[in-house]
Each structure stands twice: as structure tokens, then as C-alpha cells.
CSV table of C-alpha atoms in Angstrom, one decimal:
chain,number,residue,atom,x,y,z
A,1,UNK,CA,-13.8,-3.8,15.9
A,2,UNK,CA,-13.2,-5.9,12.4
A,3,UNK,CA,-10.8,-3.9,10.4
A,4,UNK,CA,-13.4,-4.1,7.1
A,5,UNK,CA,-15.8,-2.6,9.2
A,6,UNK,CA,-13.8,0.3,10.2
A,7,UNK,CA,-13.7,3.4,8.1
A,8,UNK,CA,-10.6,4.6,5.7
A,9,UNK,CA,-10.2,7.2,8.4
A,10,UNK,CA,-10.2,5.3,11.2
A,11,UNK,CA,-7.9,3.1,9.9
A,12,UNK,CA,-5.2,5.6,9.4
A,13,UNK,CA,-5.7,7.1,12.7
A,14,UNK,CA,-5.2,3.4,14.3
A,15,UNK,CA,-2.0,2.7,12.3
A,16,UNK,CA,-0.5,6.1,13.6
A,17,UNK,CA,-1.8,5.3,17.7
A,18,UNK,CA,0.9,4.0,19.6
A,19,UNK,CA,-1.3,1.2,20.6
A,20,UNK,CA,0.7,-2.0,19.2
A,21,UNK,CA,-2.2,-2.7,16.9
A,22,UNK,CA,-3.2,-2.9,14.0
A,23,UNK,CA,0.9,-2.4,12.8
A,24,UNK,CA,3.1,-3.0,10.0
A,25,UNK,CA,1.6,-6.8,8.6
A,26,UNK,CA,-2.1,-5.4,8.8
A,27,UNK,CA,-0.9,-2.4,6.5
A,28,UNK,CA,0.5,-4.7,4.4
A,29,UNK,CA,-2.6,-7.1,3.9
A,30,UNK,CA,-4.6,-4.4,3.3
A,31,UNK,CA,-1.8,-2.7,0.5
A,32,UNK,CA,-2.7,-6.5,-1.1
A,33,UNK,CA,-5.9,-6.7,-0.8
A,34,UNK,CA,-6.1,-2.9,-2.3
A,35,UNK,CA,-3.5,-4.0,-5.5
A,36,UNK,CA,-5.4,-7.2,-5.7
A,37,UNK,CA,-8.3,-5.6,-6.4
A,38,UNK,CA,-7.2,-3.0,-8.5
A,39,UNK,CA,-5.9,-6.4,-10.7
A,40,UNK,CA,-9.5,-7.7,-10.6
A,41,UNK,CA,-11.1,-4.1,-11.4
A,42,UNK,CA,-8.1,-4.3,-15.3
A,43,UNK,CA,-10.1,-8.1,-15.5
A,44,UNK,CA,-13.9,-6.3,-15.6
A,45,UNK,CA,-13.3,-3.3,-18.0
A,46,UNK,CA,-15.6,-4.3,-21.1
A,47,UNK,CA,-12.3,-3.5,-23.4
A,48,UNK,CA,-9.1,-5.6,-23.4
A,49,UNK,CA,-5.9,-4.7,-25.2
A,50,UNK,CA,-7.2,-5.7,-28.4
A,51,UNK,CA,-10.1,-6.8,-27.4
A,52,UNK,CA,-9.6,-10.8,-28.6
A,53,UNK,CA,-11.8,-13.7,-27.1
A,54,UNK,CA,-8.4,-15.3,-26.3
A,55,UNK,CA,-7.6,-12.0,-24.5
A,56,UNK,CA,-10.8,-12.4,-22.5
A,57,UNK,CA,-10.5,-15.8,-21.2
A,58,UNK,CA,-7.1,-15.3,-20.0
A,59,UNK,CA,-8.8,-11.9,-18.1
A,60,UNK,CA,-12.1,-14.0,-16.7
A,61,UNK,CA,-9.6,-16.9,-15.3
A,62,UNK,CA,-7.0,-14.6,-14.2
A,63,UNK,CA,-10.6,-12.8,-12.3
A,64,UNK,CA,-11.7,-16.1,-10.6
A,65,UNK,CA,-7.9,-16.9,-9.3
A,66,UNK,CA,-8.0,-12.8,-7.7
A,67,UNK,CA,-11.1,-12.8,-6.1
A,68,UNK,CA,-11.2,-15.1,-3.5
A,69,UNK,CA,-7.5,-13.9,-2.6
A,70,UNK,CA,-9.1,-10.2,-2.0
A,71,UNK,CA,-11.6,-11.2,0.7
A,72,UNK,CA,-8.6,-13.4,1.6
A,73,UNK,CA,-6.2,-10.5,2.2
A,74,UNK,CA,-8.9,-8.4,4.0
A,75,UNK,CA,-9.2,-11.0,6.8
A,76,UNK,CA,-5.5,-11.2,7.2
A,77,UNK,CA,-5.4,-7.9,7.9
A,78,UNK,CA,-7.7,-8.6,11.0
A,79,UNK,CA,-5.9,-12.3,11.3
A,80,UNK,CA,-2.6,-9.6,11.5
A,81,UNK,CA,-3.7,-7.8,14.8
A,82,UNK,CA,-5.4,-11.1,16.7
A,83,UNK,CA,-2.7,-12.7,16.5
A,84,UNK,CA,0.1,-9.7,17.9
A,85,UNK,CA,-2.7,-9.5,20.2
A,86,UNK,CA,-2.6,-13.2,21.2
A,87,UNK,CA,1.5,-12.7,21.6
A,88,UNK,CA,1.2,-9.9,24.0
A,89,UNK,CA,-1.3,-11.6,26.2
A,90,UNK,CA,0.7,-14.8,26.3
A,91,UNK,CA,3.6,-12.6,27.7
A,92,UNK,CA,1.6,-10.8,30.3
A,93,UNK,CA,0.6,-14.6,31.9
A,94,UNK,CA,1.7,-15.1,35.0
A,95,UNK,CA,5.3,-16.4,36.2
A,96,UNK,CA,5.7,-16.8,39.8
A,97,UNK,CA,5.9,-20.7,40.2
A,98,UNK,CA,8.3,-23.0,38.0
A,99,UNK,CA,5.1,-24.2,36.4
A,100,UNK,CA,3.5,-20.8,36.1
A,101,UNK,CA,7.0,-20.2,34.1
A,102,UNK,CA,6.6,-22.9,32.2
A,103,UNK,CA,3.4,-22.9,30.8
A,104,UNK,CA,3.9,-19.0,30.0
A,105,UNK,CA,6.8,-19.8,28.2
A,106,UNK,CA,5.1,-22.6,25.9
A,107,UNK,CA,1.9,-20.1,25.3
A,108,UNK,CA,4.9,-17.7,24.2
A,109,UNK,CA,6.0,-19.6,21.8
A,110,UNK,CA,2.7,-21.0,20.2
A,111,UNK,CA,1.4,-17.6,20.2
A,112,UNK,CA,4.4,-16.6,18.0
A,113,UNK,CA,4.2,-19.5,15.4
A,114,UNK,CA,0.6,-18.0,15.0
A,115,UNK,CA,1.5,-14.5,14.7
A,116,UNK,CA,4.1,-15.9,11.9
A,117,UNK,CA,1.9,-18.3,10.0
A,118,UNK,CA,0.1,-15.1,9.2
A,119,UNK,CA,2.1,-13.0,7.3
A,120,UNK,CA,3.2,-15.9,5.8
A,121,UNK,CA,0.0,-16.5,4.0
A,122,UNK,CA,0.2,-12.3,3.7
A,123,UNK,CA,3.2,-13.1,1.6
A,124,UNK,CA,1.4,-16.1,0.2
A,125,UNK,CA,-1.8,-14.1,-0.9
A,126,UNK,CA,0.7,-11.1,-2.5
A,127,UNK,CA,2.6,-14.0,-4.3
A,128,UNK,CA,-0.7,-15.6,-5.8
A,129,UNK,CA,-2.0,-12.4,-6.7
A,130,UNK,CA,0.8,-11.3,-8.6
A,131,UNK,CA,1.0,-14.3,-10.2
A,132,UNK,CA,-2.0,-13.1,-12.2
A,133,UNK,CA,-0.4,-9.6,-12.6
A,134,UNK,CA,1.3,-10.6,-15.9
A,135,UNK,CA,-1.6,-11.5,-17.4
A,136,UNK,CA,-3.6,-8.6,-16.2
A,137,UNK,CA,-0.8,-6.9,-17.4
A,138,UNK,CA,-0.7,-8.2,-21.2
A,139,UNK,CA,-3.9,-8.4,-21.3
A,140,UNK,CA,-5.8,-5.8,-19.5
A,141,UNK,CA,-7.1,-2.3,-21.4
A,142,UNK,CA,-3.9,-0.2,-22.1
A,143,UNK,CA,-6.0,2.9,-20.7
A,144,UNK,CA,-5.8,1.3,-17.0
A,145,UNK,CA,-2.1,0.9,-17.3
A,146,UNK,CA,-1.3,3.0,-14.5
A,147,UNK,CA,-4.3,1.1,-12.1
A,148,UNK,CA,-2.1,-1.7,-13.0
A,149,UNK,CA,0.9,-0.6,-12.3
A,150,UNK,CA,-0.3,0.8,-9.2
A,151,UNK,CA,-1.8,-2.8,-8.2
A,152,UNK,CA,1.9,-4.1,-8.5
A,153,UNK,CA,3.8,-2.1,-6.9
A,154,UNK,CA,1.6,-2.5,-4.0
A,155,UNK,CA,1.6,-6.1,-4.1
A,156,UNK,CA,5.3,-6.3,-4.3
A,157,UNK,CA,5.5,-3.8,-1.1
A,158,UNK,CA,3.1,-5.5,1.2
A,159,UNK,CA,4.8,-9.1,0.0
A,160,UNK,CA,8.4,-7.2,1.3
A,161,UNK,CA,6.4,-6.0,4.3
A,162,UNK,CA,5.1,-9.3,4.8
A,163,UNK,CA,8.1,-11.0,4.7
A,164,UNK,CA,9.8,-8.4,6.9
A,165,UNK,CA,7.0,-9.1,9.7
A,166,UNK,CA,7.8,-13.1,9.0
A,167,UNK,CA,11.7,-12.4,9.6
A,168,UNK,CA,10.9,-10.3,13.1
A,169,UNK,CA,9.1,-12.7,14.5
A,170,UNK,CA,11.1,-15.7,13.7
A,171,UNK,CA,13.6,-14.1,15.7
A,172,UNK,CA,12.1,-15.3,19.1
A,173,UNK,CA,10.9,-18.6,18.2
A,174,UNK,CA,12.9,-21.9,19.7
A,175,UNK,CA,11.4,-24.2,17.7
A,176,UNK,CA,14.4,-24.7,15.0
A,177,UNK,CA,12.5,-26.9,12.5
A,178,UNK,CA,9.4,-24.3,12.2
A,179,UNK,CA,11.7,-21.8,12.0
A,180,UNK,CA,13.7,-23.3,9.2
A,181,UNK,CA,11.0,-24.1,7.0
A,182,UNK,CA,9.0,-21.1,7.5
A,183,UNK,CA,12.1,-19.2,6.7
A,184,UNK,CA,12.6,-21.1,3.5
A,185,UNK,CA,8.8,-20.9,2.6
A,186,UNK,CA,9.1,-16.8,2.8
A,187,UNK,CA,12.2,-16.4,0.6
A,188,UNK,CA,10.7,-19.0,-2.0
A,189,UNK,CA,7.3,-17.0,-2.2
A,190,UNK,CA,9.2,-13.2,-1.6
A,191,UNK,CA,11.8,-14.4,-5.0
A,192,UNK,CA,8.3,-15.6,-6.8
A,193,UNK,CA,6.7,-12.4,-6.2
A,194,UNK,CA,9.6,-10.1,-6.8
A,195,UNK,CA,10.2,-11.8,-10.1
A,196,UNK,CA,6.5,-12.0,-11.1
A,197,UNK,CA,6.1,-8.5,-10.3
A,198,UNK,CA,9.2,-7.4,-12.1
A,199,UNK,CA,7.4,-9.5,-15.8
A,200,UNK,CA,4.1,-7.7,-15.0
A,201,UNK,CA,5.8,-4.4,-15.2
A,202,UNK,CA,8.1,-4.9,-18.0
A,203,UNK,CA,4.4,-5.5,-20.0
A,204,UNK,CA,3.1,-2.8,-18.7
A,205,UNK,CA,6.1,-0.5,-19.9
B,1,UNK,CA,-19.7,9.3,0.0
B,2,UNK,CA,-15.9,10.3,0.9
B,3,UNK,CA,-13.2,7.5,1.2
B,4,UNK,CA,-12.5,8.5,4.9
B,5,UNK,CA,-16.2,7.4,5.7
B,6,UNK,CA,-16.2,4.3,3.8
B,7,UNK,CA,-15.0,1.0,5.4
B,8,UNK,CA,-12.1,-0.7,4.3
B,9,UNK,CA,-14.5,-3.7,3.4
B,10,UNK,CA,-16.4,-1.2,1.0
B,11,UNK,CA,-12.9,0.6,-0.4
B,12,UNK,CA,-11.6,-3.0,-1.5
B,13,UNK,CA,-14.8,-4.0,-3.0
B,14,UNK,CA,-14.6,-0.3,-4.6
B,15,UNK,CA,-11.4,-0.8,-6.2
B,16,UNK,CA,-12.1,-4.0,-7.7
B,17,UNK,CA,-15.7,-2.5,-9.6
B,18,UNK,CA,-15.3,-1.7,-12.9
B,19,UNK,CA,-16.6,2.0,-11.7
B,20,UNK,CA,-13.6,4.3,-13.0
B,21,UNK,CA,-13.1,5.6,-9.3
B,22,UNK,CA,-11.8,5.1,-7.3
B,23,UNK,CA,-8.8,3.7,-9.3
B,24,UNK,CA,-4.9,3.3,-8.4
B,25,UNK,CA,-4.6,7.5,-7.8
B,26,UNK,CA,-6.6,6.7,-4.9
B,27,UNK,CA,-4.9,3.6,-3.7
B,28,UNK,CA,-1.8,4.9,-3.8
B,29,UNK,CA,-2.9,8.0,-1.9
B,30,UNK,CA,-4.5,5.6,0.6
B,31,UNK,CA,-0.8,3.1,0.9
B,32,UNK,CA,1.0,6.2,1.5
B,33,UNK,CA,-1.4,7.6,4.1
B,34,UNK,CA,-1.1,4.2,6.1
B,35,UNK,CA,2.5,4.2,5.5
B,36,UNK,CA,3.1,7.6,7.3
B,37,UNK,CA,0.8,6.4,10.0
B,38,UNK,CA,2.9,3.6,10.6
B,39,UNK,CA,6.5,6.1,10.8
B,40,UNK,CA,3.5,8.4,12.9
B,41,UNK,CA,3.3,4.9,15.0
B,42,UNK,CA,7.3,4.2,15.7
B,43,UNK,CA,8.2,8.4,16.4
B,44,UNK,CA,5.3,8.3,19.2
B,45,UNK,CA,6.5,4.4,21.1
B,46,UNK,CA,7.6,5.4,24.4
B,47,UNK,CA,11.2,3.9,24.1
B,48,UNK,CA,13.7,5.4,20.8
B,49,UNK,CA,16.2,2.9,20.1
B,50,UNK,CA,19.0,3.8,22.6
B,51,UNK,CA,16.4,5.8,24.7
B,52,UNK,CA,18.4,9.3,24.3
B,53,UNK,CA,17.2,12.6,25.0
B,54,UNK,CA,18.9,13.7,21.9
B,55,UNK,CA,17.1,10.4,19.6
B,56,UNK,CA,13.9,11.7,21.3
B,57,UNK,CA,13.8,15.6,20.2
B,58,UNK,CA,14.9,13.9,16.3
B,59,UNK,CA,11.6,11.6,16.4
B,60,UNK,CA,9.5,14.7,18.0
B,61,UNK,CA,10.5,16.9,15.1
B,62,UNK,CA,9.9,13.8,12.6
B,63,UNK,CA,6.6,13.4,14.3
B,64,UNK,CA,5.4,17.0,13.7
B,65,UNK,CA,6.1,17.0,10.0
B,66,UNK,CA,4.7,13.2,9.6
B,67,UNK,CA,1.0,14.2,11.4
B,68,UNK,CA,-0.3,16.6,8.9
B,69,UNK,CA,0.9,14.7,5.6
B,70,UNK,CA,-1.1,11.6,6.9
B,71,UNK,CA,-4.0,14.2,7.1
B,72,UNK,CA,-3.2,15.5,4.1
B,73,UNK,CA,-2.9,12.0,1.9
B,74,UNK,CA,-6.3,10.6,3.6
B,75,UNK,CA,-7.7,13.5,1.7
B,76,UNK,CA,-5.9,13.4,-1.6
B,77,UNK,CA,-7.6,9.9,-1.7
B,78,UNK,CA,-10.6,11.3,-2.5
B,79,UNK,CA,-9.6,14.2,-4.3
B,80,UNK,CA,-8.0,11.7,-6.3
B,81,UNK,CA,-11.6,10.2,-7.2
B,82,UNK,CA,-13.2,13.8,-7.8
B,83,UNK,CA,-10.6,14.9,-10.1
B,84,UNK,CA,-11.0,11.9,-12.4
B,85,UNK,CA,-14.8,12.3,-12.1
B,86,UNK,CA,-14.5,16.1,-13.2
B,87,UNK,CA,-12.2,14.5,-16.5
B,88,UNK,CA,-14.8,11.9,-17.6
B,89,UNK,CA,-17.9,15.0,-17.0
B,90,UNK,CA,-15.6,17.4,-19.4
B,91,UNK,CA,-15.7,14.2,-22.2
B,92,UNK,CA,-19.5,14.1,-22.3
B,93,UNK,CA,-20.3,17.6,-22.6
B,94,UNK,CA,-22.1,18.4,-25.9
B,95,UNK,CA,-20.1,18.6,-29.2
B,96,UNK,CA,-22.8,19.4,-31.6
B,97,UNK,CA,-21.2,22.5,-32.8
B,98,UNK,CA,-18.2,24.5,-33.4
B,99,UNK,CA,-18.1,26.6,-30.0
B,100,UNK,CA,-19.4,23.5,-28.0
B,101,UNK,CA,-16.3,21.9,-29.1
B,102,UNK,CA,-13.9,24.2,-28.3
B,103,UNK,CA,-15.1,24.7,-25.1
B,104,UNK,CA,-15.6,20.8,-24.7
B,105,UNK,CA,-12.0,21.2,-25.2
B,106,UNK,CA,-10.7,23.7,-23.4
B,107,UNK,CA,-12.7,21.9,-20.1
B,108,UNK,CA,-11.1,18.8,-20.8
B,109,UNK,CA,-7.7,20.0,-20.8
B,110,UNK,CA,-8.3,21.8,-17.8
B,111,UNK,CA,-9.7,19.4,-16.1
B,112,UNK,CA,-6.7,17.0,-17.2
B,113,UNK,CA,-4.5,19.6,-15.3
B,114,UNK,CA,-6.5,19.4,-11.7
B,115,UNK,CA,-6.2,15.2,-12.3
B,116,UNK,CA,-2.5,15.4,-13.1
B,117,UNK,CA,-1.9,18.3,-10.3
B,118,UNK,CA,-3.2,15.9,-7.5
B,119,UNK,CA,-1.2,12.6,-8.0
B,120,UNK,CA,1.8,15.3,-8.1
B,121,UNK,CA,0.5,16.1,-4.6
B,122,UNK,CA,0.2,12.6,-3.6
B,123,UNK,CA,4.0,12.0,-5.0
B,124,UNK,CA,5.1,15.5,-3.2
B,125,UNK,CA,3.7,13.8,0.2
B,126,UNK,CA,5.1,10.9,0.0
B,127,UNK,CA,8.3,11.9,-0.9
B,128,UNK,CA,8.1,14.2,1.9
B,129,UNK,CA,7.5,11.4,4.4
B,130,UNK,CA,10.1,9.4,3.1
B,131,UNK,CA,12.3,12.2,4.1
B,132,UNK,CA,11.7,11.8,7.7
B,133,UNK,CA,11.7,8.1,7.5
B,134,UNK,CA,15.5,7.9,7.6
B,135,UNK,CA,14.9,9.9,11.1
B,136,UNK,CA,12.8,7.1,12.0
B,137,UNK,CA,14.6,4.2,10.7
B,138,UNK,CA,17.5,5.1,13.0
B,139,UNK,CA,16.2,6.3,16.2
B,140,UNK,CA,13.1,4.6,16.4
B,141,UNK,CA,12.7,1.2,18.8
B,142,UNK,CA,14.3,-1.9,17.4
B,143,UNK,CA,11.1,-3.6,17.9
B,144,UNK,CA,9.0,-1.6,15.4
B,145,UNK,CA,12.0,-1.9,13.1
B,146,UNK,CA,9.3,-4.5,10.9
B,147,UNK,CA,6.9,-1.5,10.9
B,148,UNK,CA,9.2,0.9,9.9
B,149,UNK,CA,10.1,-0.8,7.1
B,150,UNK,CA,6.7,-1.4,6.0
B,151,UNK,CA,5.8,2.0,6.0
B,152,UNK,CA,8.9,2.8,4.1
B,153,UNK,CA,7.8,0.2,1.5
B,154,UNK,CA,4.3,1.4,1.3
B,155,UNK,CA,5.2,5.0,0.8
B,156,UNK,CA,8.1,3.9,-2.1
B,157,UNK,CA,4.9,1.7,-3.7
B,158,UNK,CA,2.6,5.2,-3.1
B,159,UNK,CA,5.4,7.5,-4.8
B,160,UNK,CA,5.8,5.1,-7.8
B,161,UNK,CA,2.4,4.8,-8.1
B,162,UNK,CA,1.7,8.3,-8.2
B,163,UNK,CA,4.4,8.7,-10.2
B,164,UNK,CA,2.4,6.7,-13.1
B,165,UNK,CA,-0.5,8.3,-13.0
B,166,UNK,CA,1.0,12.2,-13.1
B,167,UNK,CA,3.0,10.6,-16.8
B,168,UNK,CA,-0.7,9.2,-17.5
B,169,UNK,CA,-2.7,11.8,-17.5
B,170,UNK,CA,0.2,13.9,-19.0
B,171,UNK,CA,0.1,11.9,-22.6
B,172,UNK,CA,-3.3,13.8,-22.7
B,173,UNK,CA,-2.3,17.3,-22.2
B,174,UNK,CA,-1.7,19.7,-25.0
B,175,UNK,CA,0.3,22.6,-22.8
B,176,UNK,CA,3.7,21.5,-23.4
B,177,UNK,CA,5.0,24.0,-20.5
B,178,UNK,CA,2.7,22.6,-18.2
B,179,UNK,CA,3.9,19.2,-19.2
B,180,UNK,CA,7.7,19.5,-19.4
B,181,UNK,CA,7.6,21.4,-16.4
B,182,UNK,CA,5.0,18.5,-14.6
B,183,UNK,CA,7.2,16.1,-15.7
B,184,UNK,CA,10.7,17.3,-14.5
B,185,UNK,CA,9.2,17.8,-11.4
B,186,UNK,CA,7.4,14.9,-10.6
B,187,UNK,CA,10.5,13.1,-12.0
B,188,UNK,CA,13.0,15.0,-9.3
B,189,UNK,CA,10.4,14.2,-6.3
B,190,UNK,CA,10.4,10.3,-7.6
B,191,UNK,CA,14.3,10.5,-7.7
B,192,UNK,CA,14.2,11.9,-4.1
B,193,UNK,CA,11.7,9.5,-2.5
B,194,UNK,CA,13.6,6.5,-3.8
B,195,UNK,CA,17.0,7.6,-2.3
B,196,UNK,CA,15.3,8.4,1.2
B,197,UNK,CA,13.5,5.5,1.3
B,198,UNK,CA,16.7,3.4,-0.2
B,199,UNK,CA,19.2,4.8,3.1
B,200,UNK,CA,16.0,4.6,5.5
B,201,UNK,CA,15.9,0.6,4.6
B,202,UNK,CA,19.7,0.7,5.2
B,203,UNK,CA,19.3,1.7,8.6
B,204,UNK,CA,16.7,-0.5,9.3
B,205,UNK,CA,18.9,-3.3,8.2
């Protein structure tokens, strides 16, 4: 079952089941697709901060960066679980023969640079969201200041969970070269979205 | 139509409406639901970290206090929603005369309270789940250790969150008790669930 199509309830329930998914990176694209839409619901309030044109443009482009990254985050979150999936059934493959070894051990490993490349763009998504936080921030009606702030400091968690699930799975991959740049790729977009988040609240303050 | 039925598609696309709920009260409620789930998740894996009897019993008794707050936050989500609904009814009642004002009054102030009373509850919840999480963090499997620490980041996002909408709605309210005692308290629970989920991220490390 698609995680968009399951309900609120059913999602919690999952999280909690000891079945090994949906985990910790699914939680954490849909935290960022939740804050990420909370940024989008500051852009459409019919009031800004002081209600300026200038004001509004910079809330109608900051809208059209934010949307596409919402339905982006929601199929993550399903991305998240196919790809665990794909991990664990690449380990149960058979490994009698040299061969049978072999081949299992290669599906291993490009099972894991998938189930990496996803919370990667997780992170990714959280990091281009918040890059519109300070605008939404400035910008946005005062009287949604807390939906705001909310928005952030969900972004900024499921980015650190993100980057967490990155880290973990890292761990078990040979290839040095993937690993190295991936690596580098997550701390550059976890500093951007730390920092980011850390302007967008300082306007909200 | 209750969060718990809705789909996750429908929540996102929810949040982002300009529809005043459900806003970042419900979010939050919603991140700290899934992040208990998630602690929920580790306390029931079949293997603790070391695999001791004694690890075992600590996770049980984590368990048992984690189950109903993930119950109880799935439902503050929508109470969350009501409470701001029952706030915005209280504004348009009539205010023609001298009596209908008063009493426009008194039912917006008391509907201020149940709004403020609820993200209080979310805060509480969180903050108690934080306070098995450090239970968790060190007796759970190593190889959840990514999920932990998402949880513990959704549920630190949740209480903040919270937290901002309790001092929100509180800028409104005319009974300073009720507010300076709100306040402190909210304020001591925030103070709490950052600790927790600061030394539960330590042992995770």
C-alpha cells in the first residue's frame, strides 16, 4: 500500500510495528513534506506582513519553488521503504555456490547505494525547502508565525533524520568513492539547512 | 472528517491550503505521534543492544508508557484542528449590542484557553516520550540506532513546536493567572524535553 494512500492512523500504527518498514527516513520525508507544506499554506494567506506587492512576489515565487518539493517529499517517503525493502531482499538471495556468493554480494551493495541516494534527496528536499523558509519567514502574515515556525523546525529534524539514515547506511557500502562523495554531499546540504533554518527563525522571533 | 481517517496524501495537501486547520498545532501533534511510534518500533525489535534480560524488562517498561502517548498524540492532532475551529466560531458571533459583546467576549477567551490547553497537551506528551527515549537510545538494537534518533528528532521538533503555539495563543488571553501559570509550565516541560532528548542523542552517538 502507497504511503499517501494510507490513513494518518495507519501510518502511526506502521511506524510503531516491528516490521522493518516504513522506519526512521520515511518519518522523516513525511515531517518535510508536512513543514513544507505548512511553508506553502504562510505563501497563500491573502495578508502578508505588510501586505506590500514586493512582499507578494517574493511569497508567490517562494510558493512555486515549495510545491513541487511537497509532492516530492511524499514519494520519498514511499521511495524510503522500497528501497529498505529492496536491501533486505538482496540479503536473503541465495549463497551456496561461489557465484551464488558473488552475485548476492553485488545486489547487496547496489541495493544499498539505492537505499542511500534516498535520504539523500530527503535531505536534499528539506534543504531546498528551507531555503524558502526565510522568505516565508520575513514575509509571511505575522499571525501564522507559529505555522511557520512549526514548518522549520520540522524541516530541520527530518533533514537531521535524513542525514542520520545517509550516515547508517554508508556504513556497509565498499564502494569508497560513492561513499566519499555522498558523505560530503550530506554534510554540505545538512550545514545549508541548519544555517537556513537557524535565519528563518531568527525572523520569525 | 478526523485526521486519523485522512490519508497522508490528503493531510499534506491539508496543511498547505490556506484553510486555517489544520495548521502547525496539528503537525506537530502528528511528528510527535510518528516519533513515538518509531521509539514504539526499536523497544518491540526482537534483539536489545547486548540482548540482556535486564536491557529487555527496561525497553518493556519504556514500551508500556510509549503505546498510549502515540494513541494519545494521534488524537490531539485533531483536537488540535477543533479547538482552533471553536476560536475562529467565538470571533464571528454577533456584536450588535452591549450583552452580545460581552458574551462574544467572554466565548473567545474561553475558547482561547481549550486552544492553548491542547498544544500544552501535545508539549506534555512529547516531553513524556522523550523521557523514555534515553531508555531507548541505550538499550535498543544498534541497527535501529538511525530510527531512534529520528524519532528523538521528531519529538524535540513536536515539543518546540508546541511550545510556539501554547506562547501564541497566550498573547491573546486576558487571565494573567491562567497565563503566567500556562507559561511557566509549558516553559519547564520544553526545558525537560530538550535535556532528554539532548542525553538520548548522546547515547545514540
Amino acid at each position: 500500500m502507497k504511503l499517501a494512500e494510507m490513513t494518518v492512523g495507519q501510518l502511526v500504527d506502521a511506524l510503531s510495528s516491528s516490521e522493518p518498514t516504513p522506519g526512521g527516513g520515511t518519518a522523516a520525508a513525511i515531517a518535510g513534506a508536512m513543514g513544507t507544506s505548512l511553508l506553502i499554506m504562510v505563501t497563500g494567506l491573502a495578508k502578508s506582513r505588510n501586505n506590500t506587492d514586493e512582499e507578494k512576489r517574493a511569497l508567490a515565487k517562494a510558493r512555486e519553488q515549495l510545491q513541487p518539493l511537497a509532492t516530492h517529499l511524499t514519494k520519498l517517503a514511499d521511495a524510503d521503504s522500497e528501497s529498505f525493502n529492496a536491501v533486505m531482499a538482496a540479503y536473503r538471495l541465495p549463497k551456496a555456490t561461489d557465484d551464488e556468493k558473488a552475485a548476492r554480494s553485488r545486489a547487496i551493495q547496489d541495493a544499498l547505494r539505492g537505499a542511500t541516494i534516498v535520504p539523500l534527496d530527503t535531505l536534499r528536499a528539506c534543504a531546498d525547502a528551507l531555503a524558502q523558509a526565510q522568505a516565508v519567514a520575513q514575509h509571511g502574515n505575522r499571525a501564522a508565525a507559529s505555522d511557520a515556525g512549526v514548518a522549520v523546525a520540522l524541516l530541520r529534524a527530518a533533514a537531521a533524520g535524513a542525514h542520520a539514515n545517509v550516515r547508517s547506511n554508508l556504513e556497509s557500502i565498499k564502494d569508497e568513492e560513492f561513499t566519499s562523495s555522498t558523505d560530503a554531499a550530506a554534510a554540505r546540504l545538512s550545514a545549508a539547512a541548519v544555517a537556513d533554518a537557524s535565519t528563518a527563525m531568527q525572523a520569525l522571533a
